[in-house]
Amino acid sequence: MDNPWRQLPEQPPYVLPSDVGAVASFNRRVNDDHRLHTDKLPEPFLGDPAAPIVLLNLNPGFKESDHLFVADPCGRALQLGNLRHAPTAYPFYHLDPRIADFGGAKWWKPRLGALIRLVGAEIVANRILCVEFFPYSSRSYREMGRILDSQRYGFHLVERAIDRRALIVAMRSRKLWCAHVPRLATYERLHACSNWRQPYISPGNLPTVFPLIERILRE
């Protein structure tokens, strides 16, 4: 399946042509907490699409300070490279030390902190992929009532992960993911965080599978 995010407009609103109607309709009927921020680049996935560990999340969040990241030349270049699966030293780009002071890095580093302390940020950034169920940012997630065409590429990335026997961890919304990627429901290498409200990839949140995660990172 071709990566549709290569067709993302280079100026806001940052919405794929196939999603424009649905996104505009949704934004007209929701309040500000659920509004999709199309002046921020989408983040449907993070990392190497062939990574051996895959995290499943719900959708990228939004804070006012995110506009600083969009305006930063390095941050913008990393985001666009990620959307195009461009090779880089830190495919999971929120771990790139050049952008350590921005919001995405501050959110992800604590959640991956146990792994970073084991093997370092660069290895973690090269061996983990995160796929968001929904690609556009909002303060709080609300179901749209339909699946966007762009979401199907995320489902495709998860299908590919199953095919290569990747270890998959549902950080949030395991049931929702299984409903839309049915093979996940019977996939024996799917695990879920014990506390989905605080989805840290840690021994306490993944007690049975954390040693396997560590082994994969060290391979």
CSV table of C-alpha atoms in Angstrom, one decimal, residues 117-192:
chain,number,residue,atom,x,y,z
A,117,ARG,CA,18.1,3.9,30.4
A,118,LEU,CA,18.7,0.3,29.3
A,119,VAL,CA,20.1,0.8,25.8
A,120,GLY,CA,20.2,4.6,25.0
A,121,ALA,CA,17.9,6.8,23.1
A,122,GLU,CA,19.3,6.1,19.6
A,123,ILE,CA,18.7,2.4,19.8
A,124,VAL,CA,15.2,2.9,21.1
A,125,ALA,CA,14.6,5.4,18.3
A,126,ASN,CA,15.6,2.9,15.7
A,127,ARG,CA,13.8,-0.2,17.0
A,128,ILE,CA,10.3,1.2,18.0
A,129,LEU,CA,7.5,2.3,15.8
A,130,CYS,CA,4.3,3.9,17.1
A,131,VAL,CA,1.1,3.9,15.1
A,132,GLU,CA,-1.7,6.3,16.0
A,133,PHE,CA,-5.3,5.1,15.5
A,134,PHE,CA,-6.2,8.6,14.3
A,135,PRO,CA,-3.7,10.8,12.7
A,136,TYR,CA,-4.8,14.4,13.4
A,137,SER,CA,-4.1,16.3,16.7
A,138,SER,CA,-6.7,17.3,19.3
A,139,ARG,CA,-6.8,18.2,23.0
A,140,SER,CA,-9.1,15.2,23.6
A,141,TYR,CA,-10.0,12.4,21.3
A,142,ARG,CA,-13.6,12.0,20.1
A,143,GLU,CA,-14.7,9.3,17.6
A,144,MET,CA,-15.6,10.8,14.2
A,145,GLY,CA,-18.2,8.1,13.4
A,146,ARG,CA,-16.3,6.9,10.3
A,147,ILE,CA,-12.9,5.7,9.3
A,148,LEU,CA,-10.8,8.1,7.2
A,149,ASP,CA,-9.0,6.9,4.1
A,150,SER,CA,-5.7,8.0,5.7
A,151,GLN,CA,-6.3,5.7,8.7
A,152,ARG,CA,-6.1,2.7,6.5
A,153,TYR,CA,-2.4,3.2,6.0
A,154,GLY,CA,-1.9,3.0,9.7
A,155,PHE,CA,-3.9,-0.3,9.8
A,156,HIS,CA,-1.7,-1.5,6.9
A,157,LEU,CA,1.5,-0.8,8.9
A,158,VAL,CA,0.1,-2.9,11.8
A,159,GLU,CA,-0.8,-5.7,9.4
A,160,ARG,CA,2.8,-5.6,8.1
A,161,ALA,CA,4.0,-5.8,11.7
A,162,ILE,CA,1.9,-8.9,12.3
A,163,ASP,CA,3.3,-10.4,9.1
A,164,ARG,CA,6.9,-10.0,10.3
A,165,ARG,CA,6.1,-11.2,13.8
A,166,ALA,CA,6.8,-7.9,15.5
A,167,LEU,CA,6.1,-7.5,19.2
A,168,ILE,CA,3.0,-5.2,19.5
A,169,VAL,CA,2.0,-3.2,22.6
A,170,ALA,CA,-1.3,-1.5,22.9
A,171,MET,CA,-0.7,1.6,24.9
A,172,ARG,CA,-4.3,2.7,24.6
A,173,SER,CA,-7.6,1.5,23.0
A,174,ARG,CA,-6.8,-2.1,22.5
A,175,LYS,CA,-10.4,-3.0,21.7
A,176,LEU,CA,-10.7,-0.2,19.1
A,177,TRP,CA,-7.5,-1.4,17.4
A,178,CYS,CA,-8.7,-5.0,17.4
A,179,ALA,CA,-12.0,-4.0,15.9
A,180,HIS,CA,-10.3,-2.4,12.9
A,181,VAL,CA,-7.4,-4.7,12.5
A,182,PRO,CA,-9.1,-8.0,13.3
A,183,ARG,CA,-5.9,-10.1,13.2
A,184,LEU,CA,-4.8,-8.4,16.3
A,185,ALA,CA,-7.5,-10.1,18.4
A,186,THR,CA,-5.8,-13.5,18.0
A,187,TYR,CA,-2.2,-12.3,17.6
A,188,GLU,CA,-0.2,-13.9,20.4
A,189,ARG,CA,2.5,-11.2,20.4
A,190,LEU,CA,0.0,-8.5,21.2
A,191,HIS,CA,0.2,-7.1,24.8
A,192,ALA,CA,-1.3,-4.2,26.5
